XYZ file of C-alpha atoms in Angstrom:
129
model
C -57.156 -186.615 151.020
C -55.481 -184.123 148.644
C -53.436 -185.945 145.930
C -52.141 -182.597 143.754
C -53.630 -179.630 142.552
C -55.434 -179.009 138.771
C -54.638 -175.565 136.924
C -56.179 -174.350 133.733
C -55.128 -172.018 131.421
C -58.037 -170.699 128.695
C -57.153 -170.856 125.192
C -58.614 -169.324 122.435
C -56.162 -171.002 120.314
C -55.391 -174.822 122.736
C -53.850 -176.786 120.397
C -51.020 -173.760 119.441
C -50.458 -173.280 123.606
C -50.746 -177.347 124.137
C -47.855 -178.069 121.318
C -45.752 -174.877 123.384
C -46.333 -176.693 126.524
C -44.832 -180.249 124.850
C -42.595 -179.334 122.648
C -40.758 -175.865 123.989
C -41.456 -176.573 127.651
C -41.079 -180.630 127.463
C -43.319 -180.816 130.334
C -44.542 -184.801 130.565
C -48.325 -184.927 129.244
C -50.771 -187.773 128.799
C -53.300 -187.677 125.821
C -56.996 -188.535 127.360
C -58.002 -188.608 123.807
C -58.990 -186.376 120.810
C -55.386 -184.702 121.424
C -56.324 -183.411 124.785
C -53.554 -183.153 126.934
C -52.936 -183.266 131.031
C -49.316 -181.778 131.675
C -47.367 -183.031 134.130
C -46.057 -179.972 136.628
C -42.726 -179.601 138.494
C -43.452 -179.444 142.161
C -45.552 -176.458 143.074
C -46.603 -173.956 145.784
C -49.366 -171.413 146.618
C -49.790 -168.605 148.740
C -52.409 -166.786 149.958
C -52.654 -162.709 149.209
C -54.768 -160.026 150.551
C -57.576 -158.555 148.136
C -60.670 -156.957 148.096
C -62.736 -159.524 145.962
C -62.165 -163.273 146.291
C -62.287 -165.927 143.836
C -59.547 -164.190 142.062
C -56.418 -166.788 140.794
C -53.553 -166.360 138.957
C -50.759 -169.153 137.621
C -46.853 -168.481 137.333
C -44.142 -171.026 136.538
C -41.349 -170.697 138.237
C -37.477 -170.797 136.684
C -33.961 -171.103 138.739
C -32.444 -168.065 135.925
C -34.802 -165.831 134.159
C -32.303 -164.789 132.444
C -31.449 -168.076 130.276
C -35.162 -168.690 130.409
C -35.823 -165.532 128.442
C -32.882 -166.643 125.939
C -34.280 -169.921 125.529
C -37.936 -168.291 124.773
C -36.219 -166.179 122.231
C -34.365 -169.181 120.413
C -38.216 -170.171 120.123
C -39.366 -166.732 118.824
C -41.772 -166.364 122.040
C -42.025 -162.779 123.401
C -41.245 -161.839 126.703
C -41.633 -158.896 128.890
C -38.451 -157.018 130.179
C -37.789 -158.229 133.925
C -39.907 -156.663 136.678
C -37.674 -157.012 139.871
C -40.022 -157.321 142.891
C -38.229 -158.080 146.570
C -40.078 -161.568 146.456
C -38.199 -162.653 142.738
C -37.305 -161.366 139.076
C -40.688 -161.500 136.676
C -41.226 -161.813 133.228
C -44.796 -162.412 131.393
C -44.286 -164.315 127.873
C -46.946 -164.353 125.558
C -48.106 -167.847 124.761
C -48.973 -168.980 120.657
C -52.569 -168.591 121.521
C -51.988 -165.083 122.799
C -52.395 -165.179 126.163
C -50.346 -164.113 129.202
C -47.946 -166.522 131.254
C -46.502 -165.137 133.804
C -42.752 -166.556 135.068
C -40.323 -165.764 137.711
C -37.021 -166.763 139.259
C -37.895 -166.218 143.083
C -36.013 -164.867 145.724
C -38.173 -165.792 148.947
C -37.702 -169.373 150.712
C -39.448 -172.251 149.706
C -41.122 -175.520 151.066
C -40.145 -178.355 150.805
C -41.618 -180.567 148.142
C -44.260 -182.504 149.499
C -44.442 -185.925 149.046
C -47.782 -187.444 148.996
C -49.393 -190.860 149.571
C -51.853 -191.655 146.549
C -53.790 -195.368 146.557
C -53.998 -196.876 143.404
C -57.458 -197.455 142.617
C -58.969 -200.766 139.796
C -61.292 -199.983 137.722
C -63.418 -202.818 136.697
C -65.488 -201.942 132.975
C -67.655 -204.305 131.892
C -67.890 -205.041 128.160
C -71.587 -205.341 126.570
């Protein structure tokens, strides 16, 4: 039933964070026209946490050395925050061209394995007037 997961991040300034995402990042992308573009994601997890409100989200990418991660950001003049160092993994939060907050962290708890996931490949028949 589930084939992946969808994340968005709000822009006030899309196409400055889009070109960050495909040209810093390199993450794979697909235009689905007018320049809007779908990243592709390395494999992903989510976890559940305790709060008084729900509905609340939040997004972090995830890095094997925050260390050369942060040097790489700076070779690309994006700002990051000094590392936070939590028993779960080392964080940083680098601000984005648009001027938001991305949060990113080298973690130090276990993780799953990557799931691999059985997707049917639907035709689409459009018919031409």
């Amino acid at each position: 039933m589930i084939t992946g997961a969808h994340s968005i991040i709000y822009s006030s300034d899309p196409e400055a964070d889009r070109n960050f995402f495909k040209k810093i990042l390199k993450f794979p992308n697909v235009d689905i026209g007018h320049g809007w573009l779908i990243f592709g994601l390395p494999p992903s997890e989510v976890a559940i946490h305790p709060s008084d409100k729900s509905g609340l989200s939040e997004f972090y990418l995830m890095c094997s050395d925050i260390e050369l991660f942060m040097k790489e950001m700076k070779k690309h003049k994006i700002k990051c925050s000094t590392i936070d160092e939590q028993r779960w993994g080392r964080i940083t939060h680098l601000t984005l061209p648009g001027g938001g907050q991305l949060g990113v962290y080298e973690p130090k708890h276990a993780r799953p394995k990557n799931v691999k996931l059985k997707v049917k490949s639907v035709k689409l028949k459009v018919k031409s007037k």
